[in-house]
Short mmCIF file of C-alpha atoms in Angstrom, two decimals:
data_model
loop_
_atom_site.label_atom_id
_atom_site.label_comp_id
_atom_site.label_asym_id
_atom_site.label_seq_id
_atom_site.Cartn_x
_atom_site.Cartn_y
_atom_site.Cartn_z
CA MET A 220 -1.26 20.77 -11.46
CA LEU A 221 -2.12 17.13 -11.01
CA PHE A 222 -1.85 17.42 -7.25
CA SER A 223 -1.27 20.00 -4.58
CA THR A 224 1.89 19.78 -2.49
CA LYS A 225 0.44 21.74 0.42
CA LYS A 226 -2.79 19.76 0.44
CA HIS A 227 -0.82 16.53 0.37
CA LEU A 228 1.33 17.53 3.35
CA ASP A 229 -1.69 18.67 5.34
CA GLN A 230 -3.30 15.24 4.94
CA VAL A 231 -0.37 13.07 6.08
CA PRO A 232 -1.61 10.80 8.90
CA ALA A 233 -0.01 11.25 12.32
CA GLY A 234 3.23 9.31 12.61
CA PHE A 235 3.59 8.85 8.86
CA ASP A 236 7.17 9.91 8.07
CA LEU A 237 7.28 10.59 4.34
CA ASP A 238 11.04 11.06 4.31
CA SER A 239 11.92 7.64 5.72
CA ARG A 240 9.32 5.33 4.19
CA PRO A 241 10.02 3.57 0.89
CA LYS A 242 7.38 4.47 -1.69
CA VAL A 243 5.55 2.19 -4.13
CA GLY A 244 3.45 3.55 -6.99
CA VAL A 245 0.38 1.47 -7.82
CA LEU A 246 -1.75 2.07 -10.91
CA VAL A 247 -5.46 1.36 -10.55
CA GLU A 248 -8.38 1.76 -12.95
CA THR A 249 -10.77 3.39 -10.48
CA THR A 250 -10.30 5.34 -7.30
CA ILE A 251 -10.73 4.16 -3.70
CA PRO A 252 -13.21 4.51 -2.09
CA PRO A 253 -15.22 2.70 -3.11
CA VAL A 254 -13.48 -0.64 -3.25
CA SER A 255 -14.72 -2.34 -6.41
CA ARG A 256 -13.87 -5.22 -8.73
CA ALA A 257 -11.76 -2.83 -10.82
CA ASN A 258 -9.35 -2.04 -7.97
CA LEU A 259 -9.88 -4.95 -5.55
CA ARG A 260 -6.63 -6.84 -6.08
CA MET A 261 -4.44 -3.73 -5.90
CA TYR A 262 -6.36 -2.46 -2.86
CA TRP A 263 -5.42 -5.59 -0.91
CA LEU A 264 -1.85 -5.45 -2.21
CA ALA A 265 -1.62 -1.90 -0.85
CA LYS A 266 -3.05 -2.85 2.56
CA VAL A 267 -0.64 -5.76 2.98
CA LEU A 268 2.34 -3.74 1.71
CA ILE A 269 1.65 -1.13 4.37
CA ALA A 270 1.14 -3.72 7.11
CA GLU A 271 4.01 -6.06 6.21
CA LYS A 272 6.62 -3.78 4.64
CA ARG A 273 5.77 -0.42 6.24
CA VAL A 274 5.93 1.36 2.90
CA MET A 275 4.02 4.35 1.63
CA VAL A 276 1.66 3.25 -1.15
CA ASN A 277 0.75 5.90 -3.70
CA MET A 278 -2.23 4.79 -5.79
CA VAL A 279 -2.57 6.66 -9.06
CA SER A 280 -6.03 6.61 -10.62
CA PRO A 281 -8.34 8.65 -12.86
CA SER A 282 -10.95 10.85 -11.24
CA ARG A 283 -14.58 9.98 -11.86
CA ASN A 284 -14.95 13.19 -13.86
CA LEU A 285 -12.90 16.36 -14.31
CA ARG A 286 -14.69 18.26 -11.54
CA SER A 287 -14.27 15.57 -8.89
CA ARG A 288 -10.46 15.27 -9.10
CA ARG A 289 -8.68 15.37 -5.73
CA SER A 290 -5.88 13.73 -3.76
CA TYR A 291 -6.30 12.34 -0.24
CA PHE A 292 -5.28 9.63 2.22
CA VAL A 293 -7.55 6.64 2.81
CA GLU A 294 -6.49 3.74 5.08
CA TRP A 295 -2.95 5.16 4.88
CA ILE A 296 -2.99 4.84 1.08
CA TRP A 297 -2.38 8.10 -0.73
CA MET A 298 -4.88 8.29 -3.59
CA ASN A 299 -3.61 10.66 -6.26
CA GLN A 300 -6.22 11.29 -8.94
CA PHE A 301 -5.31 12.65 -12.33
CA PRO A 302 -8.02 14.39 -14.42
CA GLY A 303 -10.04 11.56 -15.93
CA TRP A 304 -13.42 10.17 -16.87
CA ALA A 305 -13.73 6.94 -14.89
CA CYS A 306 -17.51 7.32 -15.12
CA HIS A 307 -17.19 6.38 -18.83
CA LEU A 308 -14.96 3.29 -18.41
CA TYR A 309 -17.82 0.96 -19.30
CA THR A 310 -19.66 3.09 -21.86
CA ARG A 311 -19.23 3.47 -25.63
CA TRP A 312 -16.51 6.05 -24.86
CA ARG A 313 -14.36 3.48 -23.06
CA LEU A 314 -11.61 3.28 -25.72
CA PRO A 315 -10.71 7.02 -25.94
CA VAL A 316 -11.14 7.29 -22.16
CA ARG A 317 -8.70 4.44 -21.55
CA ILE A 318 -6.18 5.95 -23.98
CA TRP A 319 -6.29 9.25 -22.08
CA HIS A 320 -6.02 7.47 -18.73
CA PHE A 321 -3.01 5.55 -20.06
CA LEU A 322 -1.17 8.75 -21.03
CA ALA A 323 -2.20 10.67 -17.91
CA SER A 324 -1.07 7.89 -15.58
CA ILE A 325 2.45 7.94 -17.07
CA ILE A 326 2.63 11.72 -16.69
CA SER A 327 1.38 11.47 -13.09
CA LEU A 328 3.99 8.89 -12.09
CA VAL A 329 6.81 10.95 -13.59
CA ILE A 330 5.63 14.13 -11.84
CA LEU A 331 5.31 12.29 -8.53
CA GLU A 332 8.82 10.87 -8.90
CA VAL A 333 10.28 14.32 -9.52
CA TRP A 334 8.32 15.80 -6.61
CA TYR A 335 9.42 13.05 -4.22
CA ARG A 336 13.08 13.40 -5.16
CA ARG A 337 13.00 17.15 -4.64
CA SER A 338 11.03 17.14 -1.39
CA CYS A 339 12.21 13.91 0.26
CA GLY A 340 15.35 12.94 -1.63
CA ARG A 341 13.79 9.57 -2.33
CA GLY A 342 11.64 8.53 -5.26
CA PHE A 343 9.63 5.38 -5.86
CA ALA A 344 11.18 2.05 -4.95
CA ALA A 345 9.03 0.30 -7.57
CA LEU A 346 5.89 0.61 -9.68
CA HIS A 347 3.09 -1.97 -9.65
CA ALA A 348 0.16 -2.46 -12.03
CA TRP A 349 -2.64 -4.87 -12.80
CA ASN A 350 -3.68 -5.77 -16.37
CA PRO A 351 -1.75 -5.21 -19.62
CA LEU A 352 -2.72 -1.59 -20.36
CA ALA A 353 -1.88 -0.36 -16.87
CA GLY A 354 1.18 -2.60 -17.07
CA LEU A 355 2.32 -0.86 -20.27
CA ALA A 356 1.86 2.54 -18.61
CA ALA A 357 3.90 1.37 -15.62
CA VAL A 358 6.63 -0.09 -17.86
CA LEU A 359 6.99 3.13 -19.87
CA ALA A 360 6.93 5.27 -16.71
CA GLY A 361 9.45 2.90 -15.13
CA LYS A 362 11.81 3.39 -18.07
CA LEU A 363 11.52 7.17 -17.76
CA ILE A 364 12.23 7.23 -14.01
CA ARG A 365 14.47 4.13 -14.06
CA LYS A 366 12.51 2.04 -11.56
CA PRO A 367 11.56 -1.67 -11.56
CA VAL A 368 8.02 -2.62 -12.51
CA PHE A 369 5.90 -5.48 -11.16
CA VAL A 370 2.75 -6.58 -13.01
CA ASP A 371 -0.21 -8.73 -12.00
CA PHE A 372 -1.11 -10.71 -15.13
CA THR A 373 -4.36 -12.45 -14.25
CA ASP A 374 -6.17 -12.58 -17.62
CA PHE A 375 -5.41 -12.81 -21.33
CA TYR A 376 -7.04 -9.59 -22.50
CA SER A 377 -6.14 -10.51 -26.07
CA ASP A 378 -8.29 -13.63 -25.74
CA ILE A 379 -11.18 -11.70 -24.17
CA ALA A 380 -11.03 -9.18 -27.04
CA ARG A 381 -11.28 -12.00 -29.59
CA THR A 382 -15.08 -11.92 -29.29
CA ASP A 383 -15.77 -8.57 -27.63
CA MET A 384 -13.39 -6.28 -29.55
CA PRO A 385 -11.83 -8.39 -32.35
CA LEU A 386 -9.91 -5.50 -33.95
CA LEU A 387 -7.95 -5.07 -30.71
CA SER A 388 -7.08 -8.73 -30.23
CA LYS A 389 -3.81 -8.78 -32.21
CA PRO A 390 -2.55 -5.41 -30.87
CA LEU A 391 -3.25 -6.73 -27.37
CA VAL A 392 -1.13 -9.81 -28.08
CA TRP A 393 1.82 -7.50 -28.86
CA LEU A 394 1.07 -5.37 -25.79
CA GLU A 395 0.94 -8.39 -23.50
CA ASN A 396 4.20 -9.79 -24.90
CA TYR A 397 5.97 -6.45 -24.42
CA VAL A 398 4.76 -6.00 -20.84
CA LEU A 399 5.64 -9.57 -19.93
CA ARG A 400 9.17 -9.13 -21.28
CA GLN A 401 9.81 -5.74 -19.70
CA ALA A 402 8.40 -6.23 -16.18
CA ARG A 403 10.82 -7.31 -13.45
CA PHE A 404 8.31 -9.75 -11.92
CA ILE A 405 5.00 -11.16 -13.14
CA PHE A 406 2.29 -12.35 -10.75
CA VAL A 407 -0.17 -14.94 -12.06
CA VAL A 408 -3.13 -16.70 -10.45
CA SER A 409 -2.53 -20.36 -11.35
CA ASN A 410 0.05 -23.02 -12.11
CA GLN A 411 -1.45 -23.34 -15.58
CA LEU A 412 -0.90 -19.67 -16.34
CA LYS A 413 2.70 -19.80 -15.10
CA GLU A 414 3.43 -22.85 -17.23
CA HIS A 415 1.82 -21.24 -20.29
CA LEU A 416 3.84 -18.03 -19.97
CA ALA A 417 7.06 -19.97 -19.50
CA ARG A 418 6.35 -22.23 -22.47
CA ALA A 419 4.69 -19.83 -24.95
CA HIS A 420 6.46 -16.58 -24.02
CA GLY A 421 9.86 -17.87 -22.93
CA LEU A 422 9.72 -16.33 -19.45
CA THR A 423 11.97 -17.84 -16.81
CA PRO A 424 10.18 -19.56 -13.92
CA GLU A 425 12.03 -17.26 -11.47
CA LYS A 426 10.31 -14.24 -12.99
CA ILE A 427 6.79 -15.62 -12.47
CA HIS A 428 5.15 -15.82 -9.05
CA ILE A 429 1.82 -17.54 -8.36
CA VAL A 430 -0.52 -15.43 -6.24
CA PRO A 431 -4.13 -16.59 -6.69
CA ASP A 432 -7.25 -14.48 -6.53
CA GLY A 433 -9.34 -14.63 -3.38
CA THR A 434 -11.79 -12.66 -1.30
CA ASP A 435 -12.21 -10.96 2.05
CA SER A 436 -13.65 -13.77 4.17
CA GLU A 437 -14.62 -11.33 6.91
CA THR A 438 -16.81 -9.35 4.50
CA PHE A 439 -18.07 -12.24 2.36
CA ARG A 440 -19.39 -14.53 5.08
CA PRO A 441 -22.56 -16.62 5.54
CA ASP A 442 -24.01 -14.62 8.45
CA VAL A 443 -24.33 -11.26 6.66
CA PRO A 444 -27.82 -9.86 7.47
CA THR A 445 -30.21 -10.23 4.54
CA ALA A 446 -33.37 -8.66 5.92
CA GLY A 447 -35.31 -6.90 3.17
CA VAL A 448 -32.91 -7.85 0.34
CA ARG A 449 -35.31 -10.11 -1.56
CA GLU A 450 -38.18 -7.70 -1.01
CA ARG A 451 -36.19 -4.80 -2.50
CA LEU A 452 -35.29 -6.93 -5.51
CA GLY A 453 -38.84 -8.16 -6.01
CA ILE A 454 -37.91 -11.81 -5.37
CA PRO A 455 -40.42 -14.06 -3.54
CA LYS A 456 -39.26 -15.21 -0.12
CA ASP A 457 -39.33 -18.94 -0.90
CA ALA A 458 -38.13 -18.86 -4.54
CA PRO A 459 -34.90 -20.74 -5.36
CA VAL A 460 -32.44 -18.09 -6.59
CA LEU A 461 -29.40 -18.55 -8.83
CA VAL A 462 -26.97 -15.64 -8.93
CA PHE A 463 -24.39 -14.45 -11.45
CA HIS A 464 -22.10 -11.63 -10.35
CA GLY A 465 -19.44 -9.87 -12.40
CA ASP A 466 -18.49 -8.71 -15.87
CA ILE A 467 -20.80 -9.97 -18.59
CA LYS A 468 -18.90 -10.79 -21.76
CA HIS A 469 -19.46 -13.44 -24.42
CA ASP A 470 -17.04 -15.88 -22.80
CA ASP A 471 -18.82 -15.58 -19.43
CA GLY A 472 -21.62 -17.66 -20.95
CA VAL A 473 -24.64 -15.84 -19.58
CA ASP A 474 -26.59 -16.97 -22.67
CA ILE A 475 -25.80 -20.55 -21.64
CA LEU A 476 -27.02 -19.75 -18.14
CA LEU A 477 -30.28 -18.32 -19.49
CA LYS A 478 -30.92 -21.43 -21.59
CA ALA A 479 -30.24 -23.61 -18.54
CA LEU A 480 -32.64 -21.46 -16.52
CA ALA A 481 -35.34 -22.08 -19.11
CA LEU A 482 -34.99 -25.83 -18.50
CA VAL A 483 -34.96 -25.31 -14.73
CA ALA A 484 -38.13 -23.21 -14.95
CA ARG A 485 -40.02 -26.08 -16.59
CA GLU A 486 -39.75 -27.99 -13.30
CA ARG A 487 -39.49 -25.00 -10.97
CA PRO A 488 -41.45 -22.09 -12.43
CA ASP A 489 -40.71 -20.13 -9.24
CA ALA A 490 -36.93 -20.20 -9.88
CA ARG A 491 -35.19 -16.87 -10.27
CA LEU A 492 -31.86 -15.76 -11.74
CA LEU A 493 -30.31 -12.63 -10.29
CA ILE A 494 -27.74 -11.03 -12.61
CA LEU A 495 -25.46 -8.47 -10.95
CA GLY A 496 -23.59 -6.68 -13.74
CA GLY A 497 -24.21 -5.87 -17.38
CA GLY A 498 -23.61 -3.02 -19.77
CA SER A 499 -21.62 -4.80 -22.48
CA PRO A 500 -22.80 -5.05 -26.12
CA TYR A 501 -23.04 -8.83 -25.66
CA PHE A 502 -25.39 -8.41 -22.72
CA ASP A 503 -27.58 -5.84 -24.46
CA GLU A 504 -27.59 -7.45 -27.91
CA VAL A 505 -27.62 -11.15 -27.02
CA CYS A 506 -28.75 -11.72 -23.44
CA ARG A 507 -31.63 -9.26 -23.17
CA PRO A 508 -33.31 -10.48 -26.40
CA LEU A 509 -32.75 -14.08 -25.26
CA ILE A 510 -34.57 -13.43 -21.99
CA ALA A 511 -37.60 -12.33 -24.00
CA ALA A 512 -37.31 -15.15 -26.56
CA LEU A 513 -37.23 -17.79 -23.80
CA GLY A 514 -40.13 -16.19 -21.94
CA LEU A 515 -38.02 -15.57 -18.83
CA GLU A 516 -39.03 -11.97 -18.11
CA GLY A 517 -40.61 -13.07 -14.83
CA ASN A 518 -37.68 -15.27 -13.83
CA VAL A 519 -34.70 -12.94 -14.40
CA VAL A 520 -33.92 -10.02 -12.10
CA LEU A 521 -31.60 -7.31 -13.48
CA PRO A 522 -30.55 -4.71 -10.91
CA GLY A 523 -27.34 -4.02 -12.86
CA TRP A 524 -24.13 -3.18 -11.00
CA ILE A 525 -24.48 -2.57 -7.28
CA PRO A 526 -21.88 -1.15 -4.84
CA HIS A 527 -19.27 -3.73 -3.85
CA ALA A 528 -20.14 -3.20 -0.17
CA ASP A 529 -23.73 -4.35 -0.87
CA VAL A 530 -22.76 -7.55 -2.70
CA PRO A 531 -22.29 -9.85 0.36
CA ALA A 532 -25.86 -9.32 1.61
CA VAL A 533 -27.27 -9.92 -1.86
CA LEU A 534 -25.25 -13.11 -2.36
CA CYS A 535 -26.33 -14.37 1.06
CA ALA A 536 -29.94 -13.82 0.05
CA CYS A 537 -29.45 -16.18 -2.93
CA ASP A 538 -29.13 -19.97 -3.03
CA ILE A 539 -26.68 -21.04 -5.78
CA GLY A 540 -23.69 -19.34 -7.42
CA ALA A 541 -23.62 -19.73 -11.21
CA MET A 542 -20.46 -19.83 -13.37
CA THR A 543 -21.44 -21.14 -16.82
CA LEU A 544 -18.18 -19.96 -18.38
CA ARG A 545 -17.09 -20.95 -21.85
CA ALA A 546 -13.83 -22.92 -21.95
CA THR A 547 -11.33 -20.53 -23.56
CA LEU A 548 -7.60 -19.88 -23.36
CA ASN A 549 -8.27 -17.22 -20.74
CA HIS A 550 -10.79 -19.17 -18.67
CA ASP A 551 -8.66 -22.31 -18.62
CA HIS A 552 -5.83 -20.36 -17.00
CA TYR A 553 -7.56 -17.88 -14.72
CA LEU A 554 -9.42 -17.84 -11.41
CA SER A 555 -12.44 -15.70 -10.61
CA PHE A 556 -13.47 -13.32 -7.85
CA LYS A 557 -17.04 -14.59 -8.07
CA LEU A 558 -16.04 -18.15 -7.20
CA PHE A 559 -14.46 -17.08 -3.91
CA GLU A 560 -17.23 -14.60 -3.13
CA TYR A 561 -19.90 -17.29 -3.58
CA TRP A 562 -17.91 -19.66 -1.40
CA GLY A 563 -17.14 -16.96 1.15
CA CYS A 564 -20.90 -16.53 1.65
CA GLY A 565 -21.27 -20.30 2.04
CA LYS A 566 -23.09 -20.81 -1.26
CA PRO A 567 -22.82 -23.94 -3.42
CA VAL A 568 -21.40 -23.27 -6.88
CA VAL A 569 -22.16 -24.76 -10.29
CA VAL A 570 -19.14 -24.15 -12.51
CA THR A 571 -17.74 -25.13 -15.90
CA LYS A 572 -15.05 -27.81 -16.03
CA LEU A 573 -11.87 -25.74 -16.55
CA LYS A 574 -8.16 -26.38 -16.03
CA ALA A 575 -7.13 -23.88 -13.34
CA ILE A 576 -10.48 -23.57 -11.57
CA GLY A 577 -10.76 -27.36 -11.75
CA GLU A 578 -7.80 -27.69 -9.39
CA ILE A 579 -9.84 -26.13 -6.57
CA ALA A 580 -13.51 -26.57 -7.60
CA ARG A 581 -14.00 -30.32 -7.26
CA ASP A 582 -17.20 -32.01 -8.38
CA GLY A 583 -19.23 -33.29 -5.43
CA GLU A 584 -16.68 -32.00 -2.93
CA ASN A 585 -17.17 -28.21 -2.94
CA ALA A 586 -18.98 -27.63 -6.25
CA LEU A 587 -20.93 -29.25 -9.05
CA VAL A 588 -19.07 -29.24 -12.37
CA ALA A 589 -20.49 -29.32 -15.91
CA PRO A 590 -18.87 -29.41 -19.37
CA SER A 591 -18.48 -26.11 -21.20
CA GLY A 592 -21.64 -25.15 -23.09
CA ASP A 593 -23.66 -28.16 -21.88
CA VAL A 594 -27.00 -26.50 -21.13
CA GLU A 595 -28.69 -29.71 -19.97
CA ALA A 596 -25.85 -30.58 -17.58
CA PHE A 597 -25.98 -27.13 -16.01
CA ALA A 598 -29.75 -27.32 -15.66
CA LYS A 599 -29.53 -30.75 -13.99
CA ALA A 600 -26.90 -29.44 -11.55
CA PHE A 601 -29.05 -26.45 -10.60
CA LEU A 602 -32.13 -28.64 -10.12
CA ARG A 603 -30.12 -31.10 -8.06
CA LEU A 604 -29.04 -28.38 -5.64
CA ILE A 605 -32.53 -26.88 -5.49
CA ALA A 606 -33.96 -30.28 -4.54
CA ASP A 607 -31.16 -31.44 -2.22
CA LYS A 608 -30.66 -28.72 0.39
CA GLU A 609 -28.36 -30.94 2.44
CA LEU A 610 -26.00 -31.33 -0.52
CA ALA A 611 -26.17 -27.60 -1.22
CA ALA A 612 -25.29 -26.80 2.40
CA ARG A 613 -22.42 -29.31 2.43
CA LEU A 614 -20.85 -27.96 -0.77
CA GLY A 615 -21.24 -24.36 0.38
CA HIS A 616 -19.68 -25.14 3.75
CA ALA A 617 -16.71 -26.88 2.11
CA GLY A 618 -16.17 -23.88 -0.16
CA ARG A 619 -16.33 -21.50 2.79
CA GLU A 620 -13.74 -23.54 4.72
CA LEU A 621 -11.40 -23.51 1.71
CA VAL A 622 -11.66 -19.73 1.36
CA VAL A 623 -10.94 -19.11 5.05
CA ARG A 624 -8.03 -21.54 5.00
CA GLU A 625 -6.32 -20.62 1.72
CA TYR A 626 -7.97 -17.79 -0.21
CA ASP A 627 -8.35 -14.80 2.08
CA TRP A 628 -6.68 -11.66 0.67
CA ARG A 629 -4.83 -11.00 3.93
CA GLU A 630 -2.78 -14.16 3.56
CA ILE A 631 -2.70 -14.36 -0.24
CA MET A 632 -1.07 -10.95 -0.67
CA LYS A 633 1.75 -11.80 1.72
CA LYS A 634 3.07 -13.99 -1.12
CA GLU A 635 3.09 -10.98 -3.43
CA THR A 636 4.65 -8.53 -0.98
CA ALA A 637 7.43 -11.04 -0.27
CA VAL A 638 9.18 -9.92 -3.48
CA TYR A 639 9.53 -6.41 -2.05
CA THR A 640 12.91 -7.16 -0.55
CA ALA A 641 15.65 -4.80 0.57
CA GLU A 642 17.02 -4.98 -2.98
CA PHE A 643 14.12 -2.76 -4.04
CA LEU A 644 12.99 -0.98 -0.89
CA ASP A 645 16.47 0.21 0.09
CA ALA A 646 17.60 1.04 -3.45
CA ALA A 647 16.78 4.76 -3.22
CA GLU A 648 18.12 6.16 0.01
CA PRO A 649 16.57 9.37 1.32
CA ARG A 650 18.60 12.56 1.23
CA LYS A 651 20.83 12.89 4.27
CA THR A 652 20.24 15.93 6.45
CA ARG A 653 23.26 17.92 7.63
#
């Protein structure tokens, strides 16, 4: 069995009436806890759905491994794990693992729907997913159980695959088109992405809702204690530190960042670059050899991925957020968690000139902006911020104010939950008792 009925009922929080609450099924790539970049957006959707709409949110996710599978409540979210291998999501086994997770998530949603109807007389009001593969699973499950599907479409995975997994690029184009056509509503992060989907995919404007990315401004804040962080990472107390945090793919331009660091190090040999992330073929085959070729072994710090809860203290212990992204179809239309996390911690940001990000990251106002691939321009921007601490503080403060005012998850996700109207939440009435 994918879950235990008795165990589920024993774990219902006090006052949580399963019979009367509408239910929303949310597909996520990794389980909660911990909150991570792979489930962050859906985690905040779930929290705001519970707070604003008083619904029961059922998150369906793979277990870390077969032996760890369990189902439980966390923050009033019911986490239902199907047997999976989330520990291999970012290894060489990621493709077969994702295929299994795709199939198992559909099966799980169907079983949950049947169980809910039999036990409560009321199935899911809607299904919600983030990214095209989870979106396809939700669409197919939605067809089987006849429920509407909402999808967060924040990235062009077909464009990302163009350099990282070229054989999958064209199949992903078909997958994205199918999901976009079949979903009831699509949530995008920028005006540019909405306009592109309407123009290139023929979607009606009414179907597309803009809900940008953001951050938790109470967690990512400038006053997070940083005692001992630099010491643990082996970074000198007074060294200027650039930081890159997130997925490391070809289009993220970490090789550009390393070349810019080499120029920075000519003037500031004490400069350091902290890279939080890694694990992709691009990182191992391009970036690591480049570090050695440029003689930057003493300037680059590579702790790999760290728990999401530890990221704020590490960012606060750094000086400048780095985003040397390549200008691509995806990057011109998307936003980025790292931008808001840097700003949330009050850090100045050096970022590529891009269409969507360019609407909020303004040169000299809350960031320094450089052309895509321009190593010298990035190096000059980093050196400028290292030398001018007043400018760095002003840009970081402006970014922090913008995040608190407009890009905190608590407010952002209210825009997304607004589509959960009575049309959907009251569609499946619970069984009447006699």
